[in-house]
Short mmCIF file of C-alpha atoms in Angstrom, two decimals:
data_model
loop_
_atom_site.label_atom_id
_atom_site.label_comp_id
_atom_site.label_asym_id
_atom_site.label_seq_id
_atom_site.Cartn_x
_atom_site.Cartn_y
_atom_site.Cartn_z
CA MET H 1326 12.03 -28.01 -19.76
CA ASP H 1327 9.87 -27.51 -16.68
CA LYS H 1328 11.50 -24.70 -14.74
CA ARG H 1329 8.90 -24.30 -12.02
CA MET H 1330 10.27 -23.80 -8.54
CA THR H 1331 9.47 -22.04 -5.29
CA VAL H 1332 10.46 -18.51 -4.53
CA ASP H 1333 12.91 -19.71 -1.87
CA GLU H 1334 14.50 -22.18 -4.30
CA ALA H 1335 14.97 -19.31 -6.76
CA VAL H 1336 17.02 -17.27 -4.30
CA ALA H 1337 19.02 -20.28 -3.08
CA ASP H 1338 22.08 -19.37 -5.15
CA VAL H 1339 22.19 -15.76 -4.03
CA ALA H 1340 25.29 -15.35 -1.90
CA ASP H 1341 26.65 -12.52 0.22
CA GLY H 1342 28.24 -9.76 -1.84
CA MET H 1343 26.43 -10.55 -5.08
CA THR H 1344 25.07 -8.01 -7.56
CA ILE H 1345 21.34 -8.37 -8.08
CA GLY H 1346 19.27 -6.86 -10.91
CA ILE H 1347 15.66 -6.15 -9.99
CA GLY H 1348 13.09 -5.51 -12.72
CA GLY H 1349 10.00 -3.32 -12.73
CA TRP H 1350 10.09 0.47 -12.31
CA GLY H 1351 9.72 2.51 -9.12
CA SER H 1352 6.72 1.05 -7.34
CA ARG H 1353 5.48 -0.75 -10.45
CA ARG H 1354 5.57 -4.48 -11.10
CA LYS H 1355 8.47 -5.07 -8.75
CA PRO H 1356 9.35 -8.72 -8.02
CA MET H 1357 8.51 -8.23 -4.36
CA ALA H 1358 8.07 -11.95 -3.57
CA PHE H 1359 11.75 -12.37 -4.49
CA VAL H 1360 12.72 -9.31 -2.44
CA ARG H 1361 10.89 -10.80 0.55
CA ALA H 1362 12.69 -14.10 -0.06
CA LEU H 1363 16.03 -12.24 -0.04
CA VAL H 1364 15.06 -10.74 3.31
CA ARG H 1365 14.16 -14.19 4.71
CA LYS H 1366 17.44 -15.57 3.42
CA SER H 1367 19.24 -12.65 5.10
CA VAL H 1368 22.00 -12.48 2.50
CA LYS H 1369 24.12 -9.42 3.03
CA ASP H 1370 26.47 -6.94 1.35
CA LEU H 1371 24.30 -6.96 -1.74
CA THR H 1372 24.61 -4.59 -4.66
CA VAL H 1373 21.26 -3.88 -6.31
CA VAL H 1374 20.91 -2.55 -9.85
CA SER H 1375 17.43 -1.15 -10.28
CA TYR H 1376 15.06 1.56 -11.42
CA GLY H 1377 14.50 1.58 -7.72
CA GLY H 1378 11.45 1.49 -5.54
CA PRO H 1379 10.63 -0.42 -2.35
CA ASP H 1380 13.08 -3.15 -3.45
CA ILE H 1381 15.98 -0.84 -2.67
CA GLY H 1382 14.17 0.73 0.29
CA ILE H 1383 13.42 -2.57 2.03
CA LEU H 1384 16.94 -3.89 1.55
CA CYS H 1385 18.27 -0.58 2.96
CA ALA H 1386 16.00 -0.95 5.97
CA THR H 1387 17.06 -4.54 6.63
CA GLY H 1388 20.74 -3.56 6.34
CA GLN H 1389 21.35 -6.07 3.54
CA LEU H 1390 22.21 -3.50 0.91
CA LYS H 1391 25.81 -2.39 0.58
CA LYS H 1392 25.52 -0.56 -2.70
CA ALA H 1393 22.70 0.73 -4.89
CA VAL H 1394 23.07 1.42 -8.61
CA TYR H 1395 20.02 3.35 -9.78
CA GLY H 1396 18.40 5.74 -12.20
CA PHE H 1397 16.15 6.86 -9.36
CA VAL H 1398 14.57 5.44 -6.20
CA SER H 1399 10.90 6.35 -5.83
CA LEU H 1400 7.58 4.99 -4.64
CA ASP H 1401 5.74 6.97 -7.38
CA SER H 1402 2.79 8.14 -5.30
CA ILE H 1403 5.37 8.90 -2.58
CA PRO H 1404 8.09 10.53 -4.71
CA LEU H 1405 10.96 10.10 -2.23
CA GLU H 1406 11.62 6.53 -1.01
CA PRO H 1407 11.95 7.19 2.74
CA HIS H 1408 14.10 4.19 3.71
CA PHE H 1409 16.50 4.91 0.85
CA ARG H 1410 16.60 8.59 1.86
CA LYS H 1411 17.39 7.64 5.41
CA ALA H 1412 20.22 5.35 4.34
CA ARG H 1413 21.67 8.03 2.05
CA GLN H 1414 21.43 10.74 4.68
CA ASN H 1415 23.06 8.45 7.26
CA GLY H 1416 25.88 7.74 4.83
CA ALA H 1417 25.02 4.07 5.20
CA LEU H 1418 24.93 3.21 1.52
CA GLU H 1419 27.34 3.22 -1.37
CA ALA H 1420 25.53 4.79 -4.29
CA VAL H 1421 25.98 4.92 -8.03
CA GLU H 1422 23.48 7.50 -9.20
CA LEU H 1423 22.98 7.62 -12.96
CA ASP H 1424 20.78 9.57 -15.29
CA GLU H 1425 17.73 7.39 -16.07
CA GLY H 1426 18.74 7.05 -19.71
CA MET H 1427 22.34 6.23 -18.86
CA PHE H 1428 21.02 3.46 -16.65
CA LEU H 1429 19.11 1.98 -19.59
CA LEU H 1430 22.23 2.10 -21.77
CA GLY H 1431 24.18 0.33 -19.03
CA LEU H 1432 21.60 -2.48 -19.03
CA ARG H 1433 21.66 -2.65 -22.83
CA ALA H 1434 25.46 -2.76 -22.89
CA ALA H 1435 25.40 -5.66 -20.44
CA ALA H 1436 22.70 -7.45 -22.43
CA GLN H 1437 24.77 -7.02 -25.61
CA ARG H 1438 28.00 -8.11 -23.87
CA LEU H 1439 29.55 -4.74 -24.68
CA PRO H 1440 31.88 -2.88 -22.30
CA PHE H 1441 29.89 0.35 -22.72
CA LEU H 1442 27.43 2.27 -24.85
CA PRO H 1443 27.94 5.92 -25.75
CA THR H 1444 25.57 8.75 -25.00
CA ARG H 1445 25.46 12.50 -24.66
CA ALA H 1446 23.56 12.15 -21.35
CA GLY H 1447 25.68 13.09 -18.37
CA LEU H 1448 28.01 15.51 -20.16
CA GLY H 1449 28.29 18.80 -18.29
CA SER H 1450 26.40 17.44 -15.27
CA ASP H 1451 27.72 16.39 -11.87
CA VAL H 1452 26.85 12.77 -12.65
CA LEU H 1453 30.39 12.51 -13.99
CA LYS H 1454 31.77 14.13 -10.83
CA ILE H 1455 29.98 11.84 -8.37
CA ASN H 1456 30.87 8.80 -10.49
CA PRO H 1457 34.60 9.13 -11.10
CA HIS H 1458 34.58 5.66 -12.65
CA LEU H 1459 32.65 7.02 -15.64
CA LYS H 1460 34.83 7.82 -18.63
CA THR H 1461 34.20 9.59 -21.90
CA VAL H 1462 35.03 8.30 -25.36
CA LYS H 1463 35.77 10.18 -28.55
CA SER H 1464 33.89 9.31 -31.71
CA PRO H 1465 36.34 7.75 -34.17
CA TYR H 1466 34.49 9.38 -37.05
CA GLU H 1467 34.85 12.85 -38.54
CA ASP H 1468 32.59 14.48 -35.95
CA GLY H 1469 35.08 13.58 -33.21
CA GLU H 1470 32.34 14.09 -30.64
CA GLU H 1471 33.11 13.39 -26.99
CA LEU H 1472 30.52 11.12 -25.41
CA VAL H 1473 29.98 9.39 -22.10
CA ALA H 1474 30.85 5.68 -22.24
CA VAL H 1475 28.23 4.18 -19.94
CA PRO H 1476 29.72 0.97 -18.57
CA ALA H 1477 27.77 -2.26 -18.76
CA LEU H 1478 25.60 -2.98 -15.72
CA ASN H 1479 26.40 -6.66 -15.46
CA VAL H 1480 24.61 -8.50 -12.68
CA ASP H 1481 24.97 -11.93 -11.12
CA VAL H 1482 21.28 -12.69 -10.71
CA ALA H 1483 18.18 -10.91 -12.01
CA PHE H 1484 14.66 -11.12 -10.63
CA ILE H 1485 11.57 -10.02 -12.53
CA HIS H 1486 7.81 -10.35 -12.12
CA MET H 1487 5.38 -10.91 -15.01
CA ASN H 1488 1.62 -11.23 -15.22
CA ARG H 1489 1.67 -14.67 -16.86
CA ALA H 1490 4.24 -17.29 -17.73
CA ASP H 1491 4.39 -20.88 -18.84
CA ALA H 1492 6.32 -23.60 -17.04
CA SER H 1493 9.27 -23.37 -19.42
CA GLY H 1494 9.87 -19.67 -18.81
CA ASN H 1495 8.04 -17.74 -21.51
CA GLY H 1496 6.70 -14.65 -19.80
CA GLN H 1497 4.02 -12.12 -20.54
CA ALA H 1498 3.65 -8.50 -19.42
CA LEU H 1499 0.00 -7.50 -19.75
CA GLY H 1500 0.36 -3.95 -18.46
CA ARG H 1501 0.81 -0.99 -20.75
CA ASP H 1502 4.52 -0.55 -20.12
CA PRO H 1503 6.92 -3.49 -20.50
CA TYR H 1504 9.72 -1.55 -18.75
CA PHE H 1505 13.09 -3.27 -19.22
CA ASP H 1506 12.73 -6.67 -17.59
CA ASN H 1507 14.06 -8.51 -20.64
CA LEU H 1508 17.29 -6.50 -20.42
CA TYR H 1509 17.74 -7.31 -16.73
CA CYS H 1510 17.53 -11.01 -17.63
CA MET H 1511 20.05 -10.63 -20.44
CA ALA H 1512 22.39 -8.56 -18.26
CA ALA H 1513 22.47 -11.40 -15.71
CA LYS H 1514 24.35 -14.66 -15.41
CA LYS H 1515 21.09 -16.17 -14.20
CA ALA H 1516 17.56 -14.81 -14.10
CA TYR H 1517 14.42 -15.86 -12.27
CA MET H 1518 10.87 -14.87 -13.10
CA SER H 1519 7.87 -14.89 -10.84
CA CYS H 1520 4.39 -14.41 -12.24
CA GLU H 1521 0.81 -14.02 -11.11
CA LYS H 1522 -0.18 -17.27 -12.74
CA ILE H 1523 1.53 -20.09 -14.61
CA VAL H 1524 -0.61 -21.13 -17.58
CA SER H 1525 -0.24 -23.49 -20.51
CA THR H 1526 1.70 -22.18 -23.49
CA ASP H 1527 -1.57 -22.15 -25.46
CA GLU H 1528 -3.22 -19.95 -22.85
CA LEU H 1529 -0.18 -17.72 -22.67
CA VAL H 1530 -0.14 -17.08 -26.41
CA SER H 1531 -3.89 -16.48 -26.59
CA GLY H 1532 -3.92 -14.41 -23.39
CA GLY H 1533 -2.68 -11.19 -24.95
CA PRO H 1534 -1.09 -9.69 -28.04
CA LEU H 1535 2.16 -11.30 -29.20
CA GLN H 1536 4.01 -8.12 -28.25
CA SER H 1537 3.16 -8.84 -24.62
CA LEU H 1538 5.43 -11.91 -24.70
CA LEU H 1539 8.39 -9.93 -23.42
CA ILE H 1540 10.35 -12.82 -21.95
CA ASN H 1541 11.35 -15.96 -23.82
CA ARG H 1542 12.50 -19.09 -22.09
CA MET H 1543 16.19 -18.60 -23.00
CA MET H 1544 16.24 -15.67 -20.64
CA VAL H 1545 15.24 -17.39 -17.40
CA SER H 1546 16.48 -20.28 -15.28
CA GLY H 1547 13.46 -20.58 -13.06
CA VAL H 1548 9.76 -19.74 -12.98
CA VAL H 1549 7.81 -19.17 -9.79
CA GLU H 1550 4.05 -18.89 -9.54
CA ALA H 1551 3.61 -16.10 -7.00
CA PRO H 1552 0.11 -14.60 -7.00
CA GLY H 1553 0.43 -11.14 -5.52
CA GLY H 1554 4.17 -11.42 -6.13
CA ALA H 1555 4.48 -7.72 -6.99
CA HIS H 1556 2.37 -6.57 -4.05
CA PHE H 1557 2.38 -3.84 -2.63
CA THR H 1558 3.58 -2.39 -5.92
CA GLU H 1559 1.18 -2.29 -8.85
CA CYS H 1560 0.79 -5.13 -11.32
CA PRO H 1561 -1.76 -4.02 -13.89
CA PRO H 1562 -4.15 -5.33 -15.06
CA ASP H 1563 -4.10 -7.84 -12.17
CA TYR H 1564 -4.04 -5.29 -9.33
CA PRO H 1565 -3.28 -1.67 -8.57
CA ARG H 1566 -0.71 -0.52 -6.04
CA ASP H 1567 -1.75 -1.09 -2.42
CA GLU H 1568 -1.40 2.56 -1.46
CA LYS H 1569 -2.45 1.91 2.12
CA LEU H 1570 0.24 -0.67 2.76
CA GLN H 1571 2.78 1.45 0.89
CA ARG H 1572 1.97 4.40 3.16
CA GLU H 1573 2.30 2.14 6.19
CA TYR H 1574 5.66 0.94 4.90
CA ALA H 1575 6.86 4.48 4.17
CA ALA H 1576 5.88 5.71 7.63
CA THR H 1577 8.10 3.08 9.29
CA ALA H 1578 11.22 4.97 8.16
CA LYS H 1579 10.54 7.49 10.91
CA ASP H 1580 9.83 5.02 13.68
CA GLU H 1581 12.11 2.13 14.59
CA ASP H 1582 9.40 0.27 16.52
CA ALA H 1583 6.97 0.61 13.65
CA TRP H 1584 9.62 -0.76 11.30
CA LYS H 1585 10.23 -3.74 13.59
CA ALA H 1586 6.50 -4.44 13.70
CA PHE H 1587 6.21 -4.07 9.93
CA ARG H 1588 9.13 -6.39 9.40
CA ALA H 1589 7.76 -9.01 11.78
CA LYS H 1590 4.32 -8.94 10.22
CA TYR H 1591 5.18 -8.65 6.52
CA LEU H 1592 8.77 -9.72 5.95
CA ASP H 1593 9.89 -12.29 8.51
CA VAL H 1594 7.10 -14.57 7.33
CA THR H 1595 6.60 -17.00 4.48
CA GLU H 1596 5.27 -15.67 1.18
CA ALA H 1597 1.99 -17.50 1.88
CA ASP H 1598 1.69 -15.80 5.27
CA TYR H 1599 2.44 -12.42 3.68
CA GLN H 1600 -0.34 -12.94 1.15
CA THR H 1601 -2.73 -13.92 3.95
CA ALA H 1602 -1.71 -10.87 5.99
CA VAL H 1603 -2.42 -8.49 3.11
CA SER H 1604 -5.55 -10.12 1.71
CA PRO H 1605 -8.62 -7.97 2.32
CA MET B 547 -11.85 31.08 -7.46
CA SER B 548 -13.73 33.19 -9.94
CA ARG B 549 -14.39 32.22 -13.51
CA HIS B 550 -13.69 35.81 -14.50
CA GLU B 551 -10.78 37.01 -12.38
CA ALA B 552 -7.30 35.66 -12.99
CA THR B 553 -5.26 34.58 -9.98
CA ARG B 554 -1.48 34.40 -9.71
CA ALA B 555 -1.71 30.67 -10.44
CA ASP B 556 -3.59 31.44 -13.66
CA VAL B 557 -0.92 33.93 -14.72
CA CYS B 558 1.72 31.26 -14.03
CA ALA B 559 -0.21 28.66 -16.03
CA LEU B 560 -0.35 30.98 -19.03
CA ALA B 561 3.34 31.88 -18.66
CA ILE B 562 4.13 28.16 -18.64
CA ALA B 563 1.93 27.60 -21.69
CA GLU B 564 3.84 30.36 -23.50
CA CYS B 565 7.07 28.39 -23.02
CA PHE B 566 5.70 25.87 -25.51
CA ARG B 567 4.63 28.41 -28.16
CA ASP B 568 5.83 27.46 -31.66
CA ASP B 569 7.07 24.05 -30.43
CA GLY B 570 4.81 22.37 -33.00
CA GLU B 571 4.75 18.60 -33.32
CA ILE B 572 7.01 17.51 -30.49
CA MET B 573 6.39 15.77 -27.19
CA VAL B 574 5.92 17.92 -24.13
CA SER B 575 6.60 16.39 -20.73
CA ALA B 576 5.47 18.64 -17.92
CA MET B 577 6.35 17.58 -14.36
CA GLY B 578 4.14 18.84 -11.57
CA THR B 579 0.74 20.48 -11.31
CA SER B 580 1.20 23.94 -12.82
CA PRO B 581 3.41 22.70 -15.67
CA SER B 582 0.79 20.04 -16.48
CA LEU B 583 -1.92 22.67 -16.52
CA GLY B 584 0.13 25.15 -18.56
CA ALA B 585 1.09 22.55 -21.16
CA ARG B 586 -2.56 21.52 -21.45
CA LEU B 587 -3.57 25.13 -21.93
CA ALA B 588 -1.03 25.45 -24.75
CA LYS B 589 -2.30 22.30 -26.45
CA SER B 590 -5.93 23.32 -26.00
CA THR B 591 -5.41 26.76 -27.51
CA PHE B 592 -2.46 27.94 -29.61
CA GLU B 593 -0.28 24.81 -29.86
CA PRO B 594 -2.64 21.95 -30.80
CA ASP B 595 0.03 19.82 -32.50
CA LEU B 596 1.92 19.09 -29.25
CA LEU B 597 2.11 15.44 -28.24
CA MET B 598 1.31 14.79 -24.60
CA THR B 599 0.92 11.68 -22.49
CA ASP B 600 -1.41 10.85 -19.64
CA GLY B 601 1.67 10.97 -17.39
CA PHE B 602 2.17 7.26 -17.93
CA ASN B 603 2.35 5.65 -21.35
CA LEU B 604 -0.61 6.79 -23.45
CA LEU B 605 -0.37 9.64 -25.94
CA LEU B 606 -3.62 11.60 -25.83
CA ARG B 607 -5.41 13.35 -28.67
CA LYS B 608 -6.53 16.28 -26.59
CA ALA B 609 -5.73 17.78 -23.23
CA LEU B 610 -7.93 16.35 -20.47
CA PRO B 611 -8.65 18.09 -17.18
CA LEU B 612 -6.11 17.40 -14.41
CA GLY B 613 -6.89 14.15 -12.64
CA VAL B 614 -9.21 12.80 -15.35
CA ALA B 615 -8.27 9.32 -16.56
CA PRO B 616 -8.34 8.91 -20.33
CA SER B 617 -10.79 6.62 -22.06
CA ASP B 618 -9.95 4.64 -25.18
CA HIS B 619 -11.21 7.32 -27.55
CA ASP B 620 -8.82 9.88 -26.01
CA VAL B 621 -5.76 7.83 -26.99
CA GLU B 622 -3.70 8.42 -30.13
CA GLY B 623 -0.53 6.48 -29.39
CA TRP B 624 1.80 4.64 -27.07
CA MET B 625 4.79 6.08 -25.21
CA PRO B 626 6.23 3.55 -22.72
CA PHE B 627 9.46 4.50 -20.97
CA GLY B 628 11.62 2.84 -23.63
CA ALA B 629 10.05 5.12 -26.23
CA VAL B 630 10.43 8.14 -23.97
CA PHE B 631 14.20 7.60 -23.92
CA ASP B 632 14.30 7.14 -27.69
CA THR B 633 12.28 10.34 -28.12
CA LEU B 634 14.43 12.41 -25.81
CA TRP B 635 17.66 11.21 -27.44
CA TRP B 636 16.02 12.01 -30.79
CA GLY B 637 15.44 15.52 -29.45
CA ARG B 638 11.74 15.89 -30.30
CA ARG B 639 10.84 16.89 -26.78
CA HIS B 640 10.49 19.91 -24.51
CA VAL B 641 10.41 19.11 -20.83
CA MET B 642 9.43 21.38 -18.00
CA MET B 643 10.89 20.09 -14.76
CA GLY B 644 10.84 21.41 -11.23
CA ALA B 645 14.02 22.77 -9.67
CA SER B 646 14.87 22.54 -5.99
CA GLN B 647 17.71 24.90 -6.89
CA VAL B 648 18.52 26.78 -10.08
CA ASP B 649 21.45 29.13 -10.59
CA GLN B 650 22.15 32.16 -12.76
CA PHE B 651 23.25 30.03 -15.74
CA GLY B 652 20.32 27.65 -15.47
CA ASN B 653 22.09 24.79 -13.75
CA GLN B 654 19.35 22.87 -11.95
CA ASN B 655 19.43 20.62 -8.92
CA ILE B 656 16.79 18.09 -7.96
CA ALA B 657 19.21 15.51 -6.57
CA CYS B 658 20.07 16.45 -3.01
CA ILE B 659 20.86 19.28 -0.63
CA GLY B 660 24.33 19.30 0.86
CA ARG B 661 27.23 17.08 -0.09
CA TRP B 662 26.17 14.32 -2.49
CA GLU B 663 28.29 11.74 -0.65
CA GLN B 664 26.14 12.14 2.45
CA PRO B 665 23.41 14.65 1.73
CA LYS B 666 21.59 16.68 4.33
CA ALA B 667 18.50 15.94 2.33
CA GLN B 668 18.27 13.28 -0.33
CA LEU B 669 15.81 14.60 -2.92
CA LEU B 670 14.77 12.99 -6.19
CA GLY B 671 18.23 12.21 -7.50
CA VAL B 672 19.26 13.47 -10.93
CA ARG B 673 16.43 11.51 -12.61
CA GLY B 674 16.49 12.36 -16.32
CA ALA B 675 17.80 15.91 -15.96
CA PRO B 676 21.33 15.35 -17.32
CA GLY B 677 20.06 13.59 -20.44
CA ASN B 678 17.15 15.96 -20.98
CA THR B 679 19.20 19.14 -20.82
CA ILE B 680 21.95 17.98 -23.17
CA ASN B 681 19.51 16.54 -25.71
CA HIS B 682 16.55 18.89 -26.01
CA VAL B 683 14.79 22.03 -24.83
CA THR B 684 14.19 22.28 -21.09
CA SER B 685 12.32 24.83 -18.99
CA TYR B 686 11.91 25.04 -15.23
CA TRP B 687 9.07 25.79 -12.85
CA VAL B 688 9.72 27.21 -9.38
CA PRO B 689 6.46 27.57 -7.43
CA ASN B 690 8.11 29.29 -4.48
CA HIS B 691 10.65 31.85 -5.66
CA ASN B 692 13.16 32.49 -2.87
CA ALA B 693 16.89 32.77 -2.33
CA ARG B 694 17.13 29.11 -1.30
CA ALA B 695 15.73 28.05 -4.69
CA LEU B 696 17.40 30.66 -6.92
CA VAL B 697 20.95 30.28 -5.74
CA ALA B 698 24.39 31.48 -6.75
CA LYS B 699 25.59 27.88 -6.97
CA VAL B 700 23.54 24.69 -6.94
CA ASP B 701 24.63 21.90 -4.59
CA MET B 702 24.68 19.42 -7.44
CA VAL B 703 24.30 19.99 -11.17
CA SER B 704 21.50 17.68 -12.30
CA GLY B 705 20.28 19.68 -15.29
CA VAL B 706 23.08 21.35 -17.26
CA GLY B 707 23.21 25.14 -17.42
CA TYR B 708 24.74 27.46 -20.00
CA ASP B 709 28.19 27.82 -18.43
CA ARG B 710 28.58 24.04 -18.25
CA ALA B 711 27.23 23.66 -21.79
CA ALA B 712 29.63 26.31 -23.11
CA ALA B 713 32.54 24.47 -21.52
CA LEU B 714 31.60 21.41 -23.58
CA GLY B 715 32.06 23.34 -26.81
CA PRO B 716 29.58 24.26 -29.52
CA ASN B 717 29.40 20.81 -31.09
CA THR B 718 28.60 18.81 -27.95
CA SER B 719 26.21 21.44 -26.63
CA ARG B 720 24.37 22.03 -29.89
CA PHE B 721 21.08 20.57 -28.62
CA HIS B 722 21.20 22.36 -25.27
CA GLU B 723 18.62 25.05 -24.62
CA ILE B 724 17.18 26.23 -21.33
CA ARG B 725 14.26 28.17 -22.66
CA ARG B 726 12.68 29.77 -19.63
CA VAL B 727 12.26 29.66 -15.90
CA VAL B 728 8.77 30.47 -14.68
CA SER B 729 8.32 31.20 -10.98
CA ASN B 730 5.44 32.44 -8.86
CA LEU B 731 6.96 35.93 -9.22
CA GLY B 732 7.95 36.22 -12.84
CA VAL B 733 9.29 34.85 -16.09
CA PHE B 734 13.03 34.55 -16.76
CA ASP B 735 15.23 33.51 -19.66
CA PHE B 736 18.90 33.36 -20.65
CA ASN B 737 18.87 35.55 -23.76
CA THR B 738 21.86 37.62 -22.67
CA PRO B 739 25.37 37.74 -24.19
CA ASP B 740 26.81 35.43 -21.52
CA HIS B 741 23.57 33.54 -20.90
CA ARG B 742 23.02 34.86 -17.40
CA MET B 743 19.45 34.72 -16.22
CA ARG B 744 17.40 37.74 -17.23
CA VAL B 745 14.04 38.97 -16.03
CA VAL B 746 11.57 38.78 -18.90
CA SER B 747 8.45 39.88 -17.05
CA LEU B 748 7.06 40.27 -13.57
CA HIS B 749 3.65 38.89 -12.70
CA PRO B 750 1.00 41.54 -12.02
CA GLY B 751 1.47 42.97 -8.53
CA VAL B 752 5.10 41.83 -8.19
CA LYS B 753 7.74 44.50 -7.58
CA LEU B 754 11.22 44.15 -9.04
CA GLN B 755 12.78 44.64 -5.60
CA GLN B 756 10.77 41.69 -4.30
CA VAL B 757 12.31 39.48 -7.00
CA ILE B 758 15.80 40.83 -6.36
CA ASP B 759 15.43 40.28 -2.60
CA ASN B 760 14.34 36.69 -3.21
CA THR B 761 17.07 35.76 -5.66
CA GLY B 762 20.49 34.57 -4.52
CA PHE B 763 22.38 36.04 -7.48
CA GLU B 764 22.37 39.15 -9.62
CA LEU B 765 19.68 39.03 -12.28
CA VAL B 766 20.04 40.82 -15.58
CA VAL B 767 17.28 43.44 -15.56
CA PRO B 768 16.53 44.93 -18.96
CA ASP B 769 15.07 48.40 -19.44
CA GLY B 770 11.34 48.57 -19.79
CA LEU B 771 10.38 45.42 -17.96
CA ASP B 772 7.13 43.80 -19.10
CA THR B 773 4.26 42.60 -17.01
CA THR B 774 3.41 38.91 -17.53
CA PRO B 775 0.22 38.67 -19.58
CA VAL B 776 -2.98 37.88 -17.73
CA PRO B 777 -5.12 35.14 -19.28
CA THR B 778 -7.90 36.39 -21.53
CA PRO B 779 -11.47 35.51 -20.52
CA GLU B 780 -11.35 32.74 -23.09
CA GLN B 781 -8.06 31.35 -21.73
CA LEU B 782 -9.42 31.62 -18.20
CA GLY B 783 -12.43 29.57 -19.25
CA VAL B 784 -10.11 26.88 -20.63
CA LEU B 785 -8.05 26.92 -17.43
CA ARG B 786 -11.17 26.40 -15.30
CA GLU B 787 -12.19 23.47 -17.49
CA LEU B 788 -8.71 21.95 -17.29
CA ASP B 789 -8.41 22.35 -13.53
CA PRO B 790 -11.95 22.33 -12.14
CA GLN B 791 -10.74 21.48 -8.64
CA GLY B 792 -8.15 24.24 -8.55
CA HIS B 793 -5.09 22.05 -7.88
CA ALA B 794 -2.77 24.65 -9.41
CA GLN B 795 -4.24 27.38 -7.20
CA LYS B 796 -2.98 25.48 -4.14
CA GLU B 797 0.51 25.05 -5.56
CA VAL B 798 1.36 28.67 -6.24
CA ALA B 799 2.65 30.84 -3.41
CA THR B 800 1.62 34.48 -3.77
#
């Protein structure tokens, strides 16, 4: 089945109040073309589930984010995501802050259609205090150990970005860390994948080791060719992070006019115009 | 920065390295400049079996100087984030994290300052601290030892301390160990009957009163306090090779 579509078609079903899973990690291989499409679509009251980076930050800045569920929110080279910080410090955001490992177990539980997965992580820490919805569970075996039952992080729609894909939705991560994009897809009712380049299945299979074929076509409902679709986050080996633009973005958290200008130039434009604006 | 005279940053780097002594064949994750340098010193000298990454996903055969990107022949394995979680749940790991706040029982906060619901300052969030501390050995690095960092009570418990661990019972807390806290003033541990923080050694030139004045709780002070060892000329040579640009020198307040 040919699942190719445009980035705007892929976000067409996203409605106000939905829970969105966003792949990548921090400021690494984030599906930014989809994030920009969500901004253009101006859907609101979103919940985002993410190892967060500028995806969460941008949606905080545009006021579209009601709730963030995260293991962290960071721009990597800028450790504290300034727009997220601002939203937290203004009390403008509902937050579910989890230990990074708990977050992974929540994704896995959702992918496995389980209500929860158990872990020791979180016990004794204030993660349980700030998340009163988290419960513990007692091992039914002789050890009787008390463990945290991390609830499934089910999402309505997931967005991920890969280096390569074929038209039917097989996707390839050519960087050195696959992160957890497959789990986001499986945790979602529907998932959409953008990629740097759509190639034939032959080219896809010969384009890297088999282990790089992280996404199979069962996992995704749509495939978008979006060169630069992770920009300004990194997408190795295709491109590094655009540190200059990331710094420019980060600086806008302190200056409302600068944010308006940034938004007008880089967000309230088509994906093609964004790519033109950032091309050297 | 002399090749022959040890600075406070050098003393700290060695004190950090000593945290990993006898760790053997486990993964060390060292967050921040001085921890990275100290861990590399340990691996380069007395603890060669340690596994360490490039800070991303490559396990490296030997410790490279700070800021040097590995080449293919430096690599011995692969440690993407999925494997990091498996490793930390497995327990074969010793992490040294920073601490915006740490209290007398070793509870650590990197999440936020103020009320979590609407913090005065949103910091890193809890990151991996809850899972690290309940699953394997953890140490902390405090580059600027003062009463705002070493506090009676942390604003939010990210990394679990000994009082919290004790409350969980011996079974649940059996993998919990806060080994040491290294600051720019001294070395501290929790080897006391009730696991309150104890002074192990003061860095050369540091007075006990200075530490007491800059700590927001009562430290256990044993008789016959040691002075933190100064790197040997050989260790100093290794430190200069591992940090030729002196990044760690800039991090450490004296």
